[in-house]
Short mmCIF file of C-alpha atoms in Angstrom, two decimals:
data_model
loop_
_atom_site.label_atom_id
_atom_site.label_comp_id
_atom_site.label_asym_id
_atom_site.label_seq_id
_atom_site.Cartn_x
_atom_site.Cartn_y
_atom_site.Cartn_z
CA UNK A 1 -0.13 0.07 0.22
CA UNK A 2 2.67 2.64 1.15
CA UNK A 3 6.09 2.64 -0.44
CA UNK A 4 8.94 3.31 0.65
CA UNK A 5 9.32 6.77 -0.54
CA UNK A 6 6.07 7.40 1.19
CA UNK A 7 6.68 6.07 4.53
CA UNK A 8 10.07 7.57 4.67
CA UNK A 9 8.35 11.17 3.63
CA UNK A 10 5.67 10.63 6.46
CA UNK A 11 8.24 9.16 9.12
CA UNK A 12 9.89 12.35 8.17
CA UNK A 13 7.24 14.65 8.24
CA UNK A 14 5.68 13.44 11.54
CA UNK A 15 8.78 13.91 13.15
CA UNK A 16 8.56 17.41 11.95
CA UNK A 17 5.10 18.06 13.56
CA UNK A 18 6.10 16.60 17.18
CA UNK A 19 6.81 20.04 18.62
CA UNK A 20 3.91 21.39 17.20
CA UNK A 21 1.67 18.20 18.09
CA UNK A 22 -0.49 20.77 20.74
CA UNK A 23 -1.59 23.00 18.09
CA UNK A 24 -2.25 20.82 14.54
CA UNK A 25 -3.85 18.25 17.32
CA UNK A 26 -6.23 20.40 18.44
CA UNK A 27 -6.79 22.55 15.39
CA UNK A 28 -7.62 19.24 13.25
CA UNK A 29 -9.70 18.71 16.38
CA UNK A 30 -11.99 21.81 16.34
CA UNK A 31 -12.22 21.39 12.78
CA UNK A 32 -13.82 18.41 12.89
CA UNK A 33 -16.03 19.47 15.55
CA UNK A 34 -17.18 22.37 13.78
CA UNK A 35 -17.25 21.08 10.69
CA UNK A 36 -19.47 18.24 11.40
CA UNK A 37 -21.21 18.55 14.28
CA UNK A 38 -22.33 14.99 14.96
CA UNK A 39 -18.73 14.43 16.54
CA UNK A 40 -19.09 16.71 19.01
CA UNK A 41 -21.33 13.36 20.84
CA UNK A 42 -18.16 11.56 22.02
CA UNK A 43 -16.99 14.44 23.62
CA UNK A 44 -19.86 15.35 26.07
CA UNK A 45 -17.22 14.75 29.01
CA UNK A 46 -14.56 17.47 27.83
CA UNK A 47 -14.43 20.87 27.38
CA UNK A 48 -14.41 21.77 23.57
CA UNK A 49 -14.41 25.28 22.86
CA UNK A 50 -11.43 27.16 21.06
CA UNK A 51 -8.25 26.76 22.42
CA UNK A 52 -9.52 25.08 25.44
CA UNK A 53 -7.40 23.60 28.11
CA UNK A 54 -8.81 19.75 27.40
CA UNK A 55 -8.75 20.46 23.17
CA UNK A 56 -5.37 21.52 23.28
CA UNK A 57 -4.07 18.18 25.29
CA UNK A 58 -6.77 16.00 23.36
CA UNK A 59 -5.43 16.96 20.23
CA UNK A 60 -1.71 16.35 21.41
CA UNK A 61 -2.44 13.06 21.99
CA UNK A 62 -4.02 11.75 18.98
CA UNK A 63 -0.73 13.76 16.95
CA UNK A 64 1.77 11.94 19.04
CA UNK A 65 -0.11 8.53 18.48
CA UNK A 66 -0.09 9.59 14.35
CA UNK A 67 3.64 10.53 14.96
CA UNK A 68 4.52 7.12 16.64
CA UNK A 69 3.05 4.78 14.67
CA UNK A 70 4.22 7.12 11.70
CA UNK A 71 8.18 5.93 12.90
CA UNK A 72 7.18 2.65 11.93
CA UNK A 73 4.59 1.84 9.53
CA UNK A 74 5.30 -1.66 9.00
CA UNK A 75 4.80 -2.45 12.54
CA UNK A 76 1.57 -0.49 13.22
CA UNK A 77 -0.27 -3.35 14.41
CA UNK A 78 1.93 -3.75 16.92
CA UNK A 79 2.58 -0.41 17.63
CA UNK A 80 -1.17 0.57 18.16
CA UNK A 81 -2.30 -2.92 19.78
CA UNK A 82 -3.34 -0.89 23.59
CA UNK A 83 -4.94 1.79 21.17
CA UNK A 84 -7.49 -1.13 19.06
CA UNK A 85 -8.72 -2.37 22.63
CA UNK A 86 -9.45 1.00 24.14
CA UNK A 87 -11.63 1.91 20.86
CA UNK A 88 -13.42 -1.26 20.42
CA UNK A 89 -14.11 -1.81 23.46
CA UNK A 90 -14.32 1.24 25.61
CA UNK A 91 -14.69 4.44 23.06
CA UNK A 92 -16.68 2.32 20.53
CA UNK A 93 -16.64 5.33 18.02
CA UNK A 94 -18.31 5.15 14.85
CA UNK A 95 -15.50 3.81 12.64
CA UNK A 96 -16.87 6.36 9.94
CA UNK A 97 -16.09 9.16 11.92
CA UNK A 98 -12.25 8.21 11.61
CA UNK A 99 -12.06 9.25 8.30
CA UNK A 100 -13.84 13.02 9.16
CA UNK A 101 -11.13 13.29 11.52
CA UNK A 102 -8.46 12.01 8.63
CA UNK A 103 -9.72 14.76 6.75
CA UNK A 104 -9.84 17.35 9.09
CA UNK A 105 -5.99 16.68 9.81
CA UNK A 106 -5.26 16.84 6.03
CA UNK A 107 -6.54 20.45 5.96
CA UNK A 108 -4.75 21.33 9.57
CA UNK A 109 -1.98 20.30 7.70
CA UNK A 110 -2.65 21.99 4.73
CA UNK A 111 -3.28 25.28 6.50
CA UNK A 112 0.16 24.59 8.52
CA UNK A 113 2.43 23.81 5.70
CA UNK A 114 1.06 25.91 2.92
CA UNK A 115 2.75 24.84 -0.09
CA UNK A 116 4.63 22.64 1.50
CA UNK A 117 1.58 20.44 1.53
CA UNK A 118 2.40 19.06 -2.10
CA UNK A 119 0.15 16.51 -3.73
CA UNK A 120 2.38 13.83 -3.32
CA UNK A 121 2.41 14.39 0.59
CA UNK A 122 -1.04 14.82 0.49
CA UNK A 123 -1.46 11.09 -0.77
CA UNK A 124 1.05 9.72 1.19
CA UNK A 125 -0.59 11.09 4.61
CA UNK A 126 -4.12 10.15 3.24
CA UNK A 127 -3.04 6.53 2.49
CA UNK A 128 -1.33 6.56 5.78
CA UNK A 129 -4.36 8.14 7.82
CA UNK A 130 -6.44 5.63 6.04
CA UNK A 131 -4.17 2.42 7.67
CA UNK A 132 -4.12 3.69 10.38
CA UNK A 133 -7.82 4.33 10.87
CA UNK A 134 -7.97 0.97 9.50
CA UNK A 135 -5.55 -0.51 12.05
CA UNK A 136 -7.64 1.22 14.61
CA UNK A 137 -10.57 -0.66 13.77
CA UNK A 138 -9.46 -4.19 13.70
CA UNK A 139 -10.54 -5.32 16.93
CA UNK A 140 -14.22 -3.89 16.46
CA UNK A 141 -15.89 -7.47 15.22
CA UNK B 1 -34.45 24.09 1.21
CA UNK B 2 -30.67 24.95 2.81
CA UNK B 3 -30.62 27.32 5.54
CA UNK B 4 -27.96 29.89 5.10
CA UNK B 5 -26.70 32.38 7.67
CA UNK B 6 -25.69 35.75 6.52
CA UNK B 7 -22.12 35.15 7.95
CA UNK B 8 -22.59 31.34 6.22
CA UNK B 9 -23.48 33.76 3.12
CA UNK B 10 -21.13 36.47 3.27
CA UNK B 11 -17.87 33.63 4.30
CA UNK B 12 -18.51 32.30 0.61
CA UNK B 13 -18.80 35.10 -1.46
CA UNK B 14 -16.06 36.49 0.07
CA UNK B 15 -14.10 32.90 -0.58
CA UNK B 16 -15.43 33.15 -4.36
CA UNK B 17 -14.91 37.17 -5.40
CA UNK B 18 -10.78 37.09 -4.04
CA UNK B 19 -10.05 33.28 -5.50
CA UNK B 20 -7.44 33.24 -8.39
CA UNK B 21 -9.61 31.37 -10.44
CA UNK B 22 -6.31 30.49 -13.30
CA UNK B 23 -4.35 29.26 -9.93
CA UNK B 24 -6.84 27.26 -7.97
CA UNK B 25 -8.84 25.47 -10.83
CA UNK B 26 -5.86 23.58 -12.28
CA UNK B 27 -4.16 22.59 -8.58
CA UNK B 28 -7.55 21.50 -7.93
CA UNK B 29 -7.69 18.73 -10.12
CA UNK B 30 -4.32 18.15 -10.48
CA UNK B 31 -4.50 17.01 -6.71
CA UNK B 32 -7.36 14.91 -7.34
CA UNK B 33 -6.03 13.49 -10.24
CA UNK B 34 -2.71 12.74 -7.99
CA UNK B 35 -4.46 11.94 -4.78
CA UNK B 36 -7.23 9.97 -6.09
CA UNK B 37 -5.76 8.27 -9.45
CA UNK B 38 -8.60 6.06 -10.19
CA UNK B 39 -10.46 9.32 -11.08
CA UNK B 40 -7.86 9.72 -14.21
CA UNK B 41 -10.47 7.23 -15.68
CA UNK B 42 -12.52 10.22 -17.17
CA UNK B 43 -9.78 11.88 -18.68
CA UNK B 44 -7.85 9.43 -21.28
CA UNK B 45 -8.28 11.97 -24.13
CA UNK B 46 -6.62 14.48 -21.69
CA UNK B 47 -2.78 13.51 -22.83
CA UNK B 48 0.28 12.76 -20.26
CA UNK B 49 -0.84 11.87 -17.13
CA UNK B 50 2.20 9.58 -16.51
CA UNK B 51 3.16 11.07 -12.89
CA UNK B 52 2.44 13.41 -10.63
CA UNK B 53 4.62 16.09 -12.58
CA UNK B 54 3.15 15.36 -15.63
CA UNK B 55 -0.54 15.96 -13.77
CA UNK B 56 0.65 19.26 -12.74
CA UNK B 57 1.68 20.79 -15.92
CA UNK B 58 -0.93 19.37 -18.43
CA UNK B 59 -2.44 22.33 -20.11
CA UNK B 60 -5.59 20.86 -20.97
CA UNK B 61 -6.22 19.44 -17.23
CA UNK B 62 -5.10 23.21 -16.33
CA UNK B 63 -7.44 24.60 -18.57
CA UNK B 64 -10.43 22.04 -17.19
CA UNK B 65 -10.03 22.87 -13.82
CA UNK B 66 -10.36 26.13 -14.70
CA UNK B 67 -13.65 25.34 -16.30
CA UNK B 68 -15.27 23.33 -13.66
CA UNK B 69 -14.61 25.89 -10.68
CA UNK B 70 -16.60 28.89 -12.67
CA UNK B 71 -18.77 25.99 -12.96
CA UNK B 72 -19.02 26.72 -9.47
CA UNK B 73 -20.07 30.27 -10.09
CA UNK B 74 -23.78 29.84 -10.99
CA UNK B 75 -24.36 28.18 -7.24
CA UNK B 76 -22.80 31.04 -5.46
CA UNK B 77 -25.04 33.50 -7.21
CA UNK B 78 -28.19 30.99 -6.29
CA UNK B 79 -27.36 29.64 -2.93
CA UNK B 80 -31.17 29.71 -2.25
CA UNK B 81 -31.78 27.10 -5.25
CA UNK B 82 -28.93 24.93 -5.98
CA UNK B 83 -30.48 21.87 -6.68
CA UNK B 84 -32.47 23.47 -9.57
CA UNK B 85 -29.28 25.49 -10.84
CA UNK B 86 -27.41 22.42 -11.45
CA UNK B 87 -30.79 20.22 -12.33
CA UNK B 88 -28.82 20.09 -15.92
CA UNK B 89 -25.75 19.68 -15.12
CA UNK B 90 -26.02 16.22 -13.16
CA UNK B 91 -28.63 14.73 -16.11
CA UNK B 92 -25.26 15.96 -18.08
CA UNK B 93 -22.19 14.28 -16.14
CA UNK B 94 -24.68 11.31 -15.25
CA UNK B 95 -26.24 10.66 -18.89
CA UNK B 96 -23.07 11.80 -21.19
CA UNK B 97 -20.44 11.70 -19.06
CA UNK B 98 -20.85 8.86 -16.93
CA UNK B 99 -19.59 10.32 -13.63
CA UNK B 100 -19.55 7.78 -10.66
CA UNK B 101 -21.06 10.80 -8.49
CA UNK B 102 -18.82 9.75 -5.45
CA UNK B 103 -16.40 11.30 -7.18
CA UNK B 104 -17.31 14.82 -6.61
CA UNK B 105 -16.89 14.56 -3.06
CA UNK B 106 -13.35 14.03 -3.45
CA UNK B 107 -12.94 17.17 -6.11
CA UNK B 108 -14.91 18.97 -3.27
CA UNK B 109 -12.02 17.65 -0.86
CA UNK B 110 -9.40 18.69 -2.76
CA UNK B 111 -10.48 21.77 -3.57
CA UNK B 112 -10.66 22.58 0.52
CA UNK B 113 -7.29 21.73 0.82
CA UNK B 114 -6.11 23.55 -2.21
CA UNK B 115 -8.01 26.85 -0.49
CA UNK B 116 -6.50 26.46 2.91
CA UNK B 117 -3.27 25.73 1.47
CA UNK B 118 -3.42 29.37 0.16
CA UNK B 119 -5.47 30.86 3.06
CA UNK B 120 -3.62 29.11 5.63
CA UNK B 121 -4.77 29.96 9.11
CA UNK B 122 -7.04 32.77 7.83
CA UNK B 123 -8.86 29.17 6.89
CA UNK B 124 -10.35 28.98 10.26
CA UNK B 125 -12.74 26.40 11.88
CA UNK B 126 -16.00 28.22 11.01
CA UNK B 127 -14.89 29.39 7.15
CA UNK B 128 -14.21 25.46 6.71
CA UNK B 129 -17.21 24.63 8.04
CA UNK B 130 -19.23 27.36 5.77
CA UNK B 131 -17.15 26.08 2.50
CA UNK B 132 -17.75 22.03 3.04
CA UNK B 133 -21.36 22.91 3.69
CA UNK B 134 -21.62 24.76 0.58
CA UNK B 135 -19.48 22.58 -1.45
CA UNK B 136 -21.82 19.02 -0.20
CA UNK B 137 -24.98 21.18 -1.17
CA UNK B 138 -23.30 21.19 -4.55
CA UNK B 139 -21.71 17.93 -4.24
CA UNK B 140 -25.83 16.85 -3.62
CA UNK B 141 -27.40 18.67 -6.48
CA UNK B 142 -24.74 16.91 -9.39
CA UNK B 143 -25.62 14.02 -8.12
CA UNK B 144 -29.28 14.18 -8.18
CA UNK B 145 -30.51 13.54 -11.84
CA UNK B 146 -29.07 9.88 -11.92
CA UNK B 147 -31.01 7.52 -12.14
#
């Protein structure tokens, strides 16, 4: 699915994004909550107003997990095993929402990287986020 | 009928008023063909689509991207009746072009990302939401006459 060149591109890009994990993560989350209001149903326990501490820390958590997976994409199932269990048995987020979040992450990256978010980078990122979401939902049924 | 707030209307008209069609049109279409390569099936007569560079610099694709982007102008001018505004175009996309309507959504997503890259942080969550709402109404209208 992901070619070696793409895995390298993804790995290097996410390494660059770790220092701004909170910014990118909270931006992507906010975009999702505002653009797709149905996703707010999963956050009744958090303060999801723009720039809230909850939004920032939750966004950071998600980005760091994505960055961790990017370090060795061929080991995604191993790296994400604990998160698979969390999502399948506790969070039980309807999997179609992963697509909505992935899209908003792509938009957040486009805003952040501007012209550097080239079509090739976009394609590789879309593939990686799809693979990530698929692994995350693997233990659902 | 779709309800538009004043804020949403002004966001949409302002985005299109300051849009550089010659820049954004080609970028959006070529991005769609690169990120979702199966969409190239509709562009058999458009010359070299062999790799990302070829697609990005292909003049036929560029010209078509501008044409498609201008196709949105009528929706901007008729936001209260996008469904009927595009009835004929929908029939054409179904019966003449035979385009799978799910691909309209893919192009809309690529357009959103191209505009996000251009506007940077000025493309706020609220602006994104309004823009995506507009595009989803357009996408629905274009798919409506398929049978």
